[in-house]
Coordinates of C-alpha atoms and ligand atoms in Angstrom, one line a residue:
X1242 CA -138.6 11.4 -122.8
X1243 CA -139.0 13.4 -125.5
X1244 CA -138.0 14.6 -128.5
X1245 CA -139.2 18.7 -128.0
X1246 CA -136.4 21.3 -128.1
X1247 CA -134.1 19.0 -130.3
X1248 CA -132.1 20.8 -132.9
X1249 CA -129.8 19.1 -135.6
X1250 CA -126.4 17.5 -134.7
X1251 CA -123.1 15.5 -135.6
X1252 CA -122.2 13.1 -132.3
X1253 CA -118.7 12.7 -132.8
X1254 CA -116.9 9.9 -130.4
X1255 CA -113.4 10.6 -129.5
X1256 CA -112.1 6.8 -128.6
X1257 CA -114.8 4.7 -130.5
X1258 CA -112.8 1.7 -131.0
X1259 CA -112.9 1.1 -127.4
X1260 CA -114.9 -0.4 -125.3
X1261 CA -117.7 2.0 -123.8
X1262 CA -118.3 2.6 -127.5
X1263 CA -119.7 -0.6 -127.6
X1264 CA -121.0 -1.5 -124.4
X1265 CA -122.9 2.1 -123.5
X1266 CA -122.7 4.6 -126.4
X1267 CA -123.9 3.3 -129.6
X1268 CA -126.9 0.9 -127.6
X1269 CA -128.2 4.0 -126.2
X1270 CA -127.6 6.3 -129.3
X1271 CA -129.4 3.0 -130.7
X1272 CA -132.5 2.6 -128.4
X1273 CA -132.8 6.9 -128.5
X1274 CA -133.2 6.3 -132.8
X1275 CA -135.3 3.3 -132.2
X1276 CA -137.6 5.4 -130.2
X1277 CA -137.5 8.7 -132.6
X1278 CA -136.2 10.7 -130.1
X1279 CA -133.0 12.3 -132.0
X1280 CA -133.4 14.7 -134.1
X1281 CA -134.2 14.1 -137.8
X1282 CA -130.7 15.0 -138.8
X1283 CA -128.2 13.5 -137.3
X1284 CA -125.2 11.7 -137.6
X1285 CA -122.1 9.6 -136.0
X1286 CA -118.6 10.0 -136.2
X1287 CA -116.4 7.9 -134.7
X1288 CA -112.9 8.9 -133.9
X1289 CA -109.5 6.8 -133.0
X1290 CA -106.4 5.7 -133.9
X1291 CA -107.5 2.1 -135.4
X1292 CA -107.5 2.0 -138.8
X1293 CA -110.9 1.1 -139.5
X1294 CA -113.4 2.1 -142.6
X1295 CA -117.0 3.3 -142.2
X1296 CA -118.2 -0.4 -142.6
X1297 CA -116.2 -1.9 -140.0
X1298 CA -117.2 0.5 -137.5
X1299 CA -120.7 -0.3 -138.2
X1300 CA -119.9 -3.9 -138.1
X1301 CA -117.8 -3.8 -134.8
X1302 CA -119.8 -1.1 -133.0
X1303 CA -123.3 -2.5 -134.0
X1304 CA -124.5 -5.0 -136.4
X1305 CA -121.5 -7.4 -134.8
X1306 CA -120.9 -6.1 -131.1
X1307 CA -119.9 -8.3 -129.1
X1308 CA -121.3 -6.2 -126.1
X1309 CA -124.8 -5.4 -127.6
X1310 CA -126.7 -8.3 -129.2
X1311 CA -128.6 -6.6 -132.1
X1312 CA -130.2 -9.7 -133.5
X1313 CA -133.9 -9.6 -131.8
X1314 CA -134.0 -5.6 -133.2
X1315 CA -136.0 -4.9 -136.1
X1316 CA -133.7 -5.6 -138.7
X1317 CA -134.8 -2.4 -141.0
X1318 CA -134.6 0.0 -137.5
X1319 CA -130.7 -1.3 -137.4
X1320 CA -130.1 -1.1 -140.7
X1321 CA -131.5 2.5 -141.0
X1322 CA -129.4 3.3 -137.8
X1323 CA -126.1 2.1 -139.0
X1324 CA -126.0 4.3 -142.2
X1325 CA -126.0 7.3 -140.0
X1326 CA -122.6 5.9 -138.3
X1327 CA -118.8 7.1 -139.9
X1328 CA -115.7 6.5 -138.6
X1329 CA -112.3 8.5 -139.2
X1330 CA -109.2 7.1 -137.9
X1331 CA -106.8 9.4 -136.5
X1332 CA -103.5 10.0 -134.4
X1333 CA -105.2 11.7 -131.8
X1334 CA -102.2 13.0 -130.5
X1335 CA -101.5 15.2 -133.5
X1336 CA -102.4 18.1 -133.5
X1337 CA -102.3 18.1 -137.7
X1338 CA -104.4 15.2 -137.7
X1339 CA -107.8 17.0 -136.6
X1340 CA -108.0 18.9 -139.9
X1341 CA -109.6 15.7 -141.0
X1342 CA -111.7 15.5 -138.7
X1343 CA -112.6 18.8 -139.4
X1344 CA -112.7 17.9 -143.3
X1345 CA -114.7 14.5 -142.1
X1346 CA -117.1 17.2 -140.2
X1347 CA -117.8 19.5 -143.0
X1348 CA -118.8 17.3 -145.6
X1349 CA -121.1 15.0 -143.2
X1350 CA -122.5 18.6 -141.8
X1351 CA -123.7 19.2 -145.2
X1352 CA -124.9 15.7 -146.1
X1353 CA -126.7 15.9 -143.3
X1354 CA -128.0 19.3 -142.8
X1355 CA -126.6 19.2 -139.5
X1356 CA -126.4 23.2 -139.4
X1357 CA -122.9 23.1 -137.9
X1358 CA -123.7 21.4 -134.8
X1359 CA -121.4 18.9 -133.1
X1360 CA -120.9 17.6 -129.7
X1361 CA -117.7 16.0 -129.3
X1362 CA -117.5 13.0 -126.6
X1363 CA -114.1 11.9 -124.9
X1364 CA -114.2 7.9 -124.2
X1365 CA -110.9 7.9 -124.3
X1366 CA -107.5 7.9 -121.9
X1367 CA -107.7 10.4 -119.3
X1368 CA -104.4 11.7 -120.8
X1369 CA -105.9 13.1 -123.9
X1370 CA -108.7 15.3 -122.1
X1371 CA -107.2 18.3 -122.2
X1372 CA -105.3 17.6 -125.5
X1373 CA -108.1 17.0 -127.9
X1374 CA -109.8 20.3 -127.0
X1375 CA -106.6 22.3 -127.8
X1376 CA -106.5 20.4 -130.8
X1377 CA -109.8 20.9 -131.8
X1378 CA -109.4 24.9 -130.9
X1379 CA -106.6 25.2 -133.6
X1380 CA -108.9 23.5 -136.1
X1381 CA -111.6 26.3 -135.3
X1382 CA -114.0 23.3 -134.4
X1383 CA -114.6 24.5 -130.3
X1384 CA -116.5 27.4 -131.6
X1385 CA -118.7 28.9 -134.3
X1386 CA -121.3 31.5 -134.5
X1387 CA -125.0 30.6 -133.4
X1388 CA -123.7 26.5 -133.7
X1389 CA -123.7 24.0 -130.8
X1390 CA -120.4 23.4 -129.8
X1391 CA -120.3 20.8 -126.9
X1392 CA -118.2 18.9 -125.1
X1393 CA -118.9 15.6 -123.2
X1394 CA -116.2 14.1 -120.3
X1395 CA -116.2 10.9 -119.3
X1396 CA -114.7 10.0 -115.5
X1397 CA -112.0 10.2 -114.1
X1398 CA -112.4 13.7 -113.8
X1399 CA -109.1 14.2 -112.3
X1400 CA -107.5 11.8 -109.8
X1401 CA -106.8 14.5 -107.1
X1402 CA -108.5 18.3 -106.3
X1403 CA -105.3 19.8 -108.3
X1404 CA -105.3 18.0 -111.5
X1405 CA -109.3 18.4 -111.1
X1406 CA -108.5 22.1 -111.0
X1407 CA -105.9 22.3 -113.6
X1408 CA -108.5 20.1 -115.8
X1409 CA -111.4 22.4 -115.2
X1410 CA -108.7 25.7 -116.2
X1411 CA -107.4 24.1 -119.4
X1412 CA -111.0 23.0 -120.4
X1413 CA -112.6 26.1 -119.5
X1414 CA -110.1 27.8 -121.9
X1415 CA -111.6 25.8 -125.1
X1416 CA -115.0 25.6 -124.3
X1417 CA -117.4 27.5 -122.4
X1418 CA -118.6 26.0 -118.8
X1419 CA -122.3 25.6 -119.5
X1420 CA -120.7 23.8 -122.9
X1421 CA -118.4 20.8 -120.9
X1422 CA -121.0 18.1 -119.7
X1423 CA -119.2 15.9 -116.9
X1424 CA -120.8 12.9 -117.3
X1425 CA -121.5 10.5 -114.3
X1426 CA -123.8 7.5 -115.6
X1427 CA -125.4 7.8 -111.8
X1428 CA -127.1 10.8 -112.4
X1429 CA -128.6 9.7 -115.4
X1430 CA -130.3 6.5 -113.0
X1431 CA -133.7 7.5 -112.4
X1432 CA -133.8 6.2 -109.0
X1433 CA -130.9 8.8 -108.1
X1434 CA -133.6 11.5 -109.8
X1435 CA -136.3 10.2 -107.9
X1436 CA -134.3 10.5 -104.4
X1437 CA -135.3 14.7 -105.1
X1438 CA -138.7 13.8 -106.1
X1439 CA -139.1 11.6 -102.9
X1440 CA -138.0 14.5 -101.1
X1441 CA -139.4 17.8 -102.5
X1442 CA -142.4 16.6 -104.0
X1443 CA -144.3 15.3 -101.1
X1444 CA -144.9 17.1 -98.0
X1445 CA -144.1 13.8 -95.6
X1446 CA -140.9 13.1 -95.7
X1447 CA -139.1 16.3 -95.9
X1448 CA -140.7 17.9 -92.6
X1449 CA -138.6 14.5 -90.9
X1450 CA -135.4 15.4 -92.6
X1451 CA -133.7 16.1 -90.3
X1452 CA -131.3 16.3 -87.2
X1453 CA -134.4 16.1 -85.1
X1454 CA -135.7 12.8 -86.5
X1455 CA -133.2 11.0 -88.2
X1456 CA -130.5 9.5 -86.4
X1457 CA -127.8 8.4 -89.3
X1458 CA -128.1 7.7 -93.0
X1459 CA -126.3 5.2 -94.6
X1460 CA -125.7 4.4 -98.2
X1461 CA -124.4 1.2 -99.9
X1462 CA -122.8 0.3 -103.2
X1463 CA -122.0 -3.4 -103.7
X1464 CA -120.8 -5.1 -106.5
X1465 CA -120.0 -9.1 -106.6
X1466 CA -117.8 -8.7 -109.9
X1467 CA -114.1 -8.4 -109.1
X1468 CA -112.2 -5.7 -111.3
X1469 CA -111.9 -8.1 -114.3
X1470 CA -109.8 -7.2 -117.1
X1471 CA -109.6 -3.4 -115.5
X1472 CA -106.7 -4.3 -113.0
X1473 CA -104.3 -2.2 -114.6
X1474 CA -106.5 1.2 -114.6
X1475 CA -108.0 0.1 -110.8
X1476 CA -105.0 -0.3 -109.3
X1477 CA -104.3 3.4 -110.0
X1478 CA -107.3 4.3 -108.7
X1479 CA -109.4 2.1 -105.9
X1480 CA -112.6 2.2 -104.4
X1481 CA -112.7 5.9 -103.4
X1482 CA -111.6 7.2 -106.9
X1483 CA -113.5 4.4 -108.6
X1484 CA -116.8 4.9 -106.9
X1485 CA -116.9 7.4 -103.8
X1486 CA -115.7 10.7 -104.9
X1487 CA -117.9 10.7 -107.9
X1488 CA -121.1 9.0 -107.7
X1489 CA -121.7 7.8 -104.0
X1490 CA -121.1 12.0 -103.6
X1491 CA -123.2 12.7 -106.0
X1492 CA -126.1 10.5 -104.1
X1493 CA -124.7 12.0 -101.2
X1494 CA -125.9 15.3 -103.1
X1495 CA -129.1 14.6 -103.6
X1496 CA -129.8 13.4 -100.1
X1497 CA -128.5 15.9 -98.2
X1498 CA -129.4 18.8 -100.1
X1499 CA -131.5 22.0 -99.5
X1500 CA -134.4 22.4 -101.6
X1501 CA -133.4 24.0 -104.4
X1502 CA -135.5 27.3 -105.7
X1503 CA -136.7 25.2 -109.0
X1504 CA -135.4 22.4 -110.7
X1505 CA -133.4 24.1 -113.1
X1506 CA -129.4 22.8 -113.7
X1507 CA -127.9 25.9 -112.1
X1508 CA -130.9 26.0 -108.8
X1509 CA -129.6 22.3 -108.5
X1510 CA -126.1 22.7 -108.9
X1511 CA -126.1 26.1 -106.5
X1512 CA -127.6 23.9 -103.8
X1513 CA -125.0 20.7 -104.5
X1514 CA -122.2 22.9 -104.1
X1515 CA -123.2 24.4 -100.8
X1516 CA -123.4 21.2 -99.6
X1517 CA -120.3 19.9 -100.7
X1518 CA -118.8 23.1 -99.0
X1519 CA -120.5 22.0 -95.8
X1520 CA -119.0 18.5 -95.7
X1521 CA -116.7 18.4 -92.3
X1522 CA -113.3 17.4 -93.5
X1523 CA -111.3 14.5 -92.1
X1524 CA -108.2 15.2 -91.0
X1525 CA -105.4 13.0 -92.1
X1526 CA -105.0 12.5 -88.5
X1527 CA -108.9 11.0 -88.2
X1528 CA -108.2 8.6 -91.1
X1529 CA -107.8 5.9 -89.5
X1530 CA -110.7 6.0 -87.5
X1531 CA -113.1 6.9 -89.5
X1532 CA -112.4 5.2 -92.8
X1533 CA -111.7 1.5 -93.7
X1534 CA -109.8 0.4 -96.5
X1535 CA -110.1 -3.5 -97.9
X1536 CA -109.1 -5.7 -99.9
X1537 CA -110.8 -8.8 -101.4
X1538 CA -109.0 -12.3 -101.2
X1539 CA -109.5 -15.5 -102.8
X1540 CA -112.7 -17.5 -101.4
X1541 CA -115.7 -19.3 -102.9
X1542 CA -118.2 -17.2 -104.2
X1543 CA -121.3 -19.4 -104.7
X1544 CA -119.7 -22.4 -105.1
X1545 CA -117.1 -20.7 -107.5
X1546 CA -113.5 -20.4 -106.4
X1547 CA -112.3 -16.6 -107.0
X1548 CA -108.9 -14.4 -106.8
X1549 CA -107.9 -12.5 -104.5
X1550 CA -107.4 -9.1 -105.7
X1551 CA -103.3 -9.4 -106.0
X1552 CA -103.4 -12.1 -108.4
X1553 CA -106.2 -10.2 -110.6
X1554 CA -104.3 -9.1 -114.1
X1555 CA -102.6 -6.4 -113.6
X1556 CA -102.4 -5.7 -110.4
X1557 CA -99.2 -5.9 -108.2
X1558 CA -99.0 -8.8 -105.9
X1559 CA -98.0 -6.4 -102.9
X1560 CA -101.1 -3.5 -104.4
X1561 CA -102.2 -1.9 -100.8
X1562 CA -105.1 -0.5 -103.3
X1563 CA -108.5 -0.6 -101.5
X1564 CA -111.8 -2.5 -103.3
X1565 CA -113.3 -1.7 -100.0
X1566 CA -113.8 1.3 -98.5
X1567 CA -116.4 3.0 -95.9
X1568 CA -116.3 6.3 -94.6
X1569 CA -118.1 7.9 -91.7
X1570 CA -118.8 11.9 -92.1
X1571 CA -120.3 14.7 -90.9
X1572 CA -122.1 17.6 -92.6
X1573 CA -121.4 20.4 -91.2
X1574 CA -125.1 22.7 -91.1
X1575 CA -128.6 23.2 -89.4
X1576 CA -130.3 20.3 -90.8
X1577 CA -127.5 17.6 -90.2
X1578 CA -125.5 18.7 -87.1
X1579 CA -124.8 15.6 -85.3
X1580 CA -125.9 13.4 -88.1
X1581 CA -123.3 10.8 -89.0
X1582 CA -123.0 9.7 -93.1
X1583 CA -121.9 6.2 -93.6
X1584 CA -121.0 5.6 -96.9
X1585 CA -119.4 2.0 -98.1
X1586 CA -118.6 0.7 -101.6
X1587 CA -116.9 -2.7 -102.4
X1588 CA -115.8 -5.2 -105.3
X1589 CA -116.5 -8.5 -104.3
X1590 CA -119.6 -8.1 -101.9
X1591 CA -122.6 -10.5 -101.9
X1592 CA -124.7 -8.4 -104.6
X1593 CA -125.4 -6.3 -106.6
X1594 CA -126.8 -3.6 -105.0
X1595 CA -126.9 0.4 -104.2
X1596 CA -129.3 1.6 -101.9
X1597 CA -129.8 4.8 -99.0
X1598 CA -131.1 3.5 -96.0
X1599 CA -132.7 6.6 -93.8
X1600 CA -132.9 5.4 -90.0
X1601 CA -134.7 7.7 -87.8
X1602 CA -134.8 8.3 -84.3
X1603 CA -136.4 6.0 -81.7
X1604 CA -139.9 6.8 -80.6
X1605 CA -138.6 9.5 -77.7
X1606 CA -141.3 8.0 -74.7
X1607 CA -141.5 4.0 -74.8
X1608 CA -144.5 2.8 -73.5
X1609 CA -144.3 -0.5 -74.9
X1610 CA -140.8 -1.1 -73.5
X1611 CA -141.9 -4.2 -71.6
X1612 CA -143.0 -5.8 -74.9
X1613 CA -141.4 -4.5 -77.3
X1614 CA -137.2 -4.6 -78.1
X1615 CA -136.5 -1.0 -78.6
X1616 CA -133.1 -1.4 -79.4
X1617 CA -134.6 -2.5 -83.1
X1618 CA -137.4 0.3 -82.9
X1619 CA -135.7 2.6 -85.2
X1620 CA -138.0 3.2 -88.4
X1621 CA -136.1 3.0 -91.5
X1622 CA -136.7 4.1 -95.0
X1623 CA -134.8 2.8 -97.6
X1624 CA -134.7 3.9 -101.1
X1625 CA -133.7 1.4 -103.5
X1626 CA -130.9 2.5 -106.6
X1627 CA -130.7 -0.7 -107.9
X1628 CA -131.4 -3.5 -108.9
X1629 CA -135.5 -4.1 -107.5
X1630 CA -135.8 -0.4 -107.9
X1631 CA -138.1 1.2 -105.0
X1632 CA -139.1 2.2 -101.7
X1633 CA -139.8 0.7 -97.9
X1634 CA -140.5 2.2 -95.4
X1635 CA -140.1 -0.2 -92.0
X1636 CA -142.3 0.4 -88.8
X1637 CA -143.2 -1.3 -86.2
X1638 CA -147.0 -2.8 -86.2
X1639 CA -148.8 -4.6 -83.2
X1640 CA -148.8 -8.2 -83.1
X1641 CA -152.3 -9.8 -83.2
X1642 CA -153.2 -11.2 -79.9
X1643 CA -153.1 -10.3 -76.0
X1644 CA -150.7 -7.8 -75.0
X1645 CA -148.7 -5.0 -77.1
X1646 CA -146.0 -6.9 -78.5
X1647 CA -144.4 -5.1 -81.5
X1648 CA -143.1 -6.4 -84.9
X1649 CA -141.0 -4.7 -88.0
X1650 CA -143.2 -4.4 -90.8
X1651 CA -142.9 -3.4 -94.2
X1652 CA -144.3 -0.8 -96.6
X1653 CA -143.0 -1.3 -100.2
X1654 CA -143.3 0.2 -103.7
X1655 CA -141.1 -1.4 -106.7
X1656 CA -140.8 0.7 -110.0
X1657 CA -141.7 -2.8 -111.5
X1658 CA -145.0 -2.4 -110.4
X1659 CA -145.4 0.7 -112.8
X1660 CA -147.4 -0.1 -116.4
X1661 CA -145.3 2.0 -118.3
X1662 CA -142.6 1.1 -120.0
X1663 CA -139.6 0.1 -119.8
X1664 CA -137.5 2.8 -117.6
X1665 CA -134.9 4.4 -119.6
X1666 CA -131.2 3.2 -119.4
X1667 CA -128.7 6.2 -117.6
X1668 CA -126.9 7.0 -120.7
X1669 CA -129.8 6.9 -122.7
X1670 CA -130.9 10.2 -120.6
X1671 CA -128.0 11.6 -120.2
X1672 CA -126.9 11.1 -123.7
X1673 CA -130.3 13.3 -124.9
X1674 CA -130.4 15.9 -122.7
X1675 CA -127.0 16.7 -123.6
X1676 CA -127.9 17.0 -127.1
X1677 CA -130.7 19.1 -125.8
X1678 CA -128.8 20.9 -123.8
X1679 CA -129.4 20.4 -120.8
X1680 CA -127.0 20.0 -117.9
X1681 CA -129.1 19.2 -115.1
X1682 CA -128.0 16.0 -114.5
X1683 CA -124.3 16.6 -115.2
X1684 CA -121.5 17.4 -113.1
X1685 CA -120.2 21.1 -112.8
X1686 CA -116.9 21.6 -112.4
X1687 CA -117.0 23.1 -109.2
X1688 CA -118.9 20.4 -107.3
X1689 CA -116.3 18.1 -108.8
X1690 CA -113.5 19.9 -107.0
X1691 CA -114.9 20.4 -103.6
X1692 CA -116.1 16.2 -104.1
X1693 CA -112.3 15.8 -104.3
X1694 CA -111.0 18.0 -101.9
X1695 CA -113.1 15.8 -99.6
X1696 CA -111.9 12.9 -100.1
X1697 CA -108.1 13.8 -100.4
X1698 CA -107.6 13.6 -97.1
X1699 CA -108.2 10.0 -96.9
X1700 CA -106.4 9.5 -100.0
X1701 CA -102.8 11.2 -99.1
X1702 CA -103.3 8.9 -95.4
X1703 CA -104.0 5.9 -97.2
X1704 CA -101.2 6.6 -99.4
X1705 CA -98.8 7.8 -96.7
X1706 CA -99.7 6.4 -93.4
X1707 CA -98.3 2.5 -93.3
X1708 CA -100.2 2.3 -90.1
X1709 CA -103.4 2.1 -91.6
X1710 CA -104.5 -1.4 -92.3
X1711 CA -105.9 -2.2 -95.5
X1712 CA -108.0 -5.1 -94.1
X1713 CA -108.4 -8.7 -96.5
X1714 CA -111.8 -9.6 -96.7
X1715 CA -112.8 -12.6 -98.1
X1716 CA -114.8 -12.3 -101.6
X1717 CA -118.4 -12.9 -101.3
X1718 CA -118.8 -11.1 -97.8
X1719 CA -119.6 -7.8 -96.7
X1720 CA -116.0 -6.2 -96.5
X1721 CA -114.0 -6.5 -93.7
X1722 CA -115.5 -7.0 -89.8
X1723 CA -114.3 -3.8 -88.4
X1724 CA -116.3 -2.1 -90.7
X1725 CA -119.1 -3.1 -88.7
X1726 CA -118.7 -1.7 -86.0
X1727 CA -118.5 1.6 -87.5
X1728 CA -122.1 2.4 -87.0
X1729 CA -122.8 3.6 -83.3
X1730 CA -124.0 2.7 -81.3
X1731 CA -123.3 -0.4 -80.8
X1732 CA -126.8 -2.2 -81.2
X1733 CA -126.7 -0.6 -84.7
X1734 CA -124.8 -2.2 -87.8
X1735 CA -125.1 -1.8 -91.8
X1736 CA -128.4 -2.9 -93.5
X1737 CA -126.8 -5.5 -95.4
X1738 CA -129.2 -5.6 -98.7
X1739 CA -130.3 -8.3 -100.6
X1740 CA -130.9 -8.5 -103.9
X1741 CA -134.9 -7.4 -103.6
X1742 CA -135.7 -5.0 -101.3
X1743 CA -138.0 -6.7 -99.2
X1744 CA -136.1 -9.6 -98.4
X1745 CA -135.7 -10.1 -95.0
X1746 CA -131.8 -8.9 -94.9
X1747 CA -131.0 -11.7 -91.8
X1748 CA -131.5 -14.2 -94.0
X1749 CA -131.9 -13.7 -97.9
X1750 CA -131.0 -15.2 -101.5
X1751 CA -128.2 -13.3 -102.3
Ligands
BG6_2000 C1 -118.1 2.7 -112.9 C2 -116.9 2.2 -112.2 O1 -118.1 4.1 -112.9 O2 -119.3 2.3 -112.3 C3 -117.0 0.6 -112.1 O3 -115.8 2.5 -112.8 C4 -118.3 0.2 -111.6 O4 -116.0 0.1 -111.4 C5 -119.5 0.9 -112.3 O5 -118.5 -1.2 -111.7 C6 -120.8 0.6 -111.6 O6 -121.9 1.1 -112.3 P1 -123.3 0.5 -112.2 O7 -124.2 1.4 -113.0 O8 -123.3 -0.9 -112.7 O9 -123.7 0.5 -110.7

C-alpha cells in the first residue's frame, strides 16, 4: 500500500461512540498513521449523540479501548495519532444540529489545511442513513467546488430489494454515485482479491473454468461464536441478511465472473452486475428444496456448555430466525450452465473458517477403476479466505509399490509462507482507498440490489411458508443433517474445513 495519489482530508465518523469505532475504525485509521500512509494533513472527527469532549474520545476510542490494546505501540506514534482525533457531540436527528458540525468542520479544515475535504462515514443505526445526508445537504457540506465530498455506508444496505432501492434513490439525491462507498469488510480481505488474481492472472486455471470441467463449487462461511450481545439486531436479520446477500455474494462475484476488460472499479463492477443478472432465481415455490434454514441449540462446545439461540439476549424464545442457512443455485450462462452453487453460512459451527472449494469433473475414461475408488476421484481446489490463508489443490498420485493404486494428495501454498509483512487488515484497505478514491473494492449500488432481489425469494418463503422447517442443530456441528445431502450426487457431501487447510478434513483439530 501506498501512500501515492493521497490528497488532504477531515475523516469524520458519524456514530463514534459505538462500537465499530473502537473495534475497526480508529485501529485501522491507527495502523494506516503508524505506517505513513495518510496524508500529511489530516484529521478525525468524531460525531454522536454522547456528550463527550475531545479528550475522552481519545481516551475511549484509543489510548483506553477496550477493543484495541494500544500499550505495546510506540508510545510517541499514539500520542502523535491521538492529537489528530475531535469529537462533537450531536443530536443527529436534528437537522439544526449539523451546523456544528459544519462550524466543528471549518475551523479543523483550516487548522489543518485540509483544503475542504471530508469523507463522512455512517457507523451508525440503519435508520439514520438516509437522514444524515439530507441533513448534511441543508448545511451545504454534501458538495463544494473542486473538494472531496464522500460518503462511506456501512451494512445493512437495506433489508429487502425495495428499501435497497429507495436507499440507493434518496442517497443518490445528496451525493453523487461514484461519491457513496458501500463498504463490505470482505472485499477489503485480500484473499477475496486474490480469488481474481488466481483466476485472471495465470493461464491454468481459467481455461478449466468451466461447465466442461468443473462439476459444482461450493463455498463455506463458519463461525463458532454465537450472536453474543447482537441478539436484538440478528434476530431482525438472520444468516442470509447477516452474511449471504452481502459478502458470501460478493465471493460469489468474484468466482463466477467474466474477465473483466481491466481491473478498473467500473470494468469490475460491469462484469459483477452481469453476473448477478444471470443468477437463476428461486421461486418461492423451490424454497424449500433448495434452501435450509437452522437454528443452533444448546450443546457442549469443547467442553463448554452453550445456549441455544432462543435463550441468547434478545432474542424471542419462539424466533424461527435462521443462524444456518445453505442455498443451492444456478447461474444462468455459457460458462456455468448446469453448474450447481452451494453456498452455507452458520453461527455456531466447528470453526472459524470461509473457504471456496472448486470440485471438478472425474477423469472422463477410468482406467484405473479396478484400483482406484473413483467415487473420490474428483480433483478439488480450494482457496482458503480465512484463517490459514491459501491454496490446495487435491489430485490423485500413484501409490508406491505393485499395481496402480491411487491416493488424494495435496498441493499447498499458505500466505504465511510469504516474507513480507504482515498482510494488511480489510478495513485498513478499504478505509485508504476510499480516501484515495478509489471504489474498486466497494459495493455499487446496483450489484447491491440485484444481490437482494436474489435472495428475496427465500426470504418472503421463510417468512411466509410455516411448512418450511427451520431445523435445530446442535452448536459445535456443521448445521443441520439434511443439509448434507444437498450436494448431488449422493457420494458427494460438503468439504467440512478445518481450521488449517491441509488438515485432513475426516479427522482434524477443530
Ligand atoms: C459481519 C456480520 O458483517 O461479518 C457478523 O455482521 C460476522 O455476524 C462478521 O460475524 C464476520 O466477519 P469476519 O471478517 O470475521 O469473517
Amino acid at each position: 500500500m501506498s501512500r501515492e495519489g493521497i490528497q488532504p482530508v477531515i475523516f469524520v465518523i458519524f456514530g463514534a461512540s459505538g462500537d465499530l469505532t473502537r473495534r475497526k475504525l480508529i485501529p485501522a485509521i491507527y495502523d494506516l498513521f503508524k505506517h505513513k500512509l495518510l496524508p500529511e494533513k489530516f484529521a478525525v472527527l468524531g460525531v454522536s449523540r454522547s456528550k463527550l469532549s475531545d479528550d475522552d474520545f481519545r481516551q475511549k476510542g484509543l489510548l483506553a479501548n477496550d477493543l484495541f490494546d494500544v500499550s505495546d505501540e510506540p508510545k510517541e506514534t499514539v500520542e502523535a495519532f491521538a492529537q489528530l482525533l475531535f469529537y462533537q457531540p450531536i443530536d443527529t436527528n436534528e437537522a439544526d444540529d449539523y451546523a456544528k458540525v459544519r462550524e466543528r468542520l471549518e475551523k479543523l479544515d483550516a487548522d489543518f489545511a485540509t483544503a475542504g475535504n471530508f469523507i463522512f462515514y455512517l457507523s451508525t443505526p440503519p435508520v439514520l442513513y438516509d437522514k444524515i445526508p439530507k441533513f448534511l445537504t441543508a448545511h451545504g457540506l454534501n458538495r463544494a467546488q473542486g473538494c472531496i465530498r464522500r460518503l462511506v455506508i456501512e451494512k445493512p444496505f437495506g433489508y429487502d430489494r425495495e428499501s435497497a432501492r429507495s436507499l440507493n434513490r434518496s442517497l443518490t439525491e445528496f451525493f453523487p454515485e461514484n461519491e457513496i462507498y458501500r463498504i463490505d469488510h470482505y472485499l477489503g480481505k485480500e484473499t477475496v482479491q486474490n480469488l481474481l488474481v488466481t483466476r485472471f492472472a495465470n493461464s491454468v486455471f481459467e481455461p478449466l473454468w468451466n461447465r466442461n470441467y468443473i462439476h459444482h463449487v461450493q463455498i463455506t462461511n463458519a463461525e463458532p461464536i454465537g450472536v453474543g450481545n447482537r441478539g436484538g439486531y440478528y434476530d431482525q436479520s438472520g444468516a442470509l441478511r447477516d452474511m449471504l446477500q452481502n459478502h458470501l455474494m460478493q465471493i460469489v462475484a468474484h468466482v463466477a465472473m467474466e474477465p473483466p476488460i481491466s481491473p478498473s472499479a467500473d470494468a469490475i463492477r460491469a462484469e459483477k452486475i452481469k453476473l448477478f443478472q444471470s443468477l437463476r432465481p428461486i421461486e418461492e415455490s423451490e424454497v424449500a428444496k433448495s434452501c435450509i434454514r437452522g437454528q443452533y441449540m444448546a450443546s457442549n462446545m469443547r467442553g463448554e456448555m452453550v445456549k441455544g439461540y432462543r435463550d441468547e439476549e434478545g432474542v424471542p424464545g419462539d424466533s424461527k430466525t435462521e443462524t444456518f442457512a445453505a442455498v443451492k443455485f444456478h447461474i444462468d450462462n455459457w460458462r456455468w450452465s448446469g453448474v450447481p452453487f452451494y453456498v452455507r453460512t452458520g453461527k455456531r459451527l466447528p470453526t472459524k473458517v470461509t473457504e471456496v472449494a472448486i470440485t471438478f469433473n472425474k477423469p472422463p475414461h477410468k482406467i484405473f477403476r479396478r484400483e482406484c475408488d473413483y467415487s473420490l476421484a474428483n480433483n478439488q481446489l480450494v482457496m482458503r479466505i480465512q484463517p490459514d490463508e491459501g491454496l490446495l489443490l487435491g489430485f490423485g498420485m500413484k501409490v508406491p509399490g505393485e499395481g496402480f493404486n491411487v491416493k488424494n494428495v495435496g498441493m499447498d501454498f499458505h500466505y504465511s509462507d510469504l516474507a513480507q509483512e504482515d498482510v494488511p487488515e480489510a478495513y485498513e484497505r478499504l478505509l485508504l482507498d476510499c480516501i484515495k478514491g478509489d471504489p474498486t473494492l466497494y459495493a455499487h449500488g446496483e450489484s447491491v440490489e440485484y444481490s437482494w432481489q436474489f435472495v428475496e425469494p427465500i426470504l418472503n418463503a421463510w417468512q411466509n411458508d410455516d411448512s418450511i422447517p427451520v431445523y435445530g442443530y446442535p452448536a459445535g456441528t456443521w448445521g443441520p443433517e439434511v443439509a448434507d445431502a444437498m450436494i448431488e450426487p449422493e457420494e458427494l457431501t460438503w468439504r467440512n474445513p478445518c481450521r488449517m487447510l491441509t488438515e485432513d478434513t475426516s479427522f482434524c483439530v477443530l
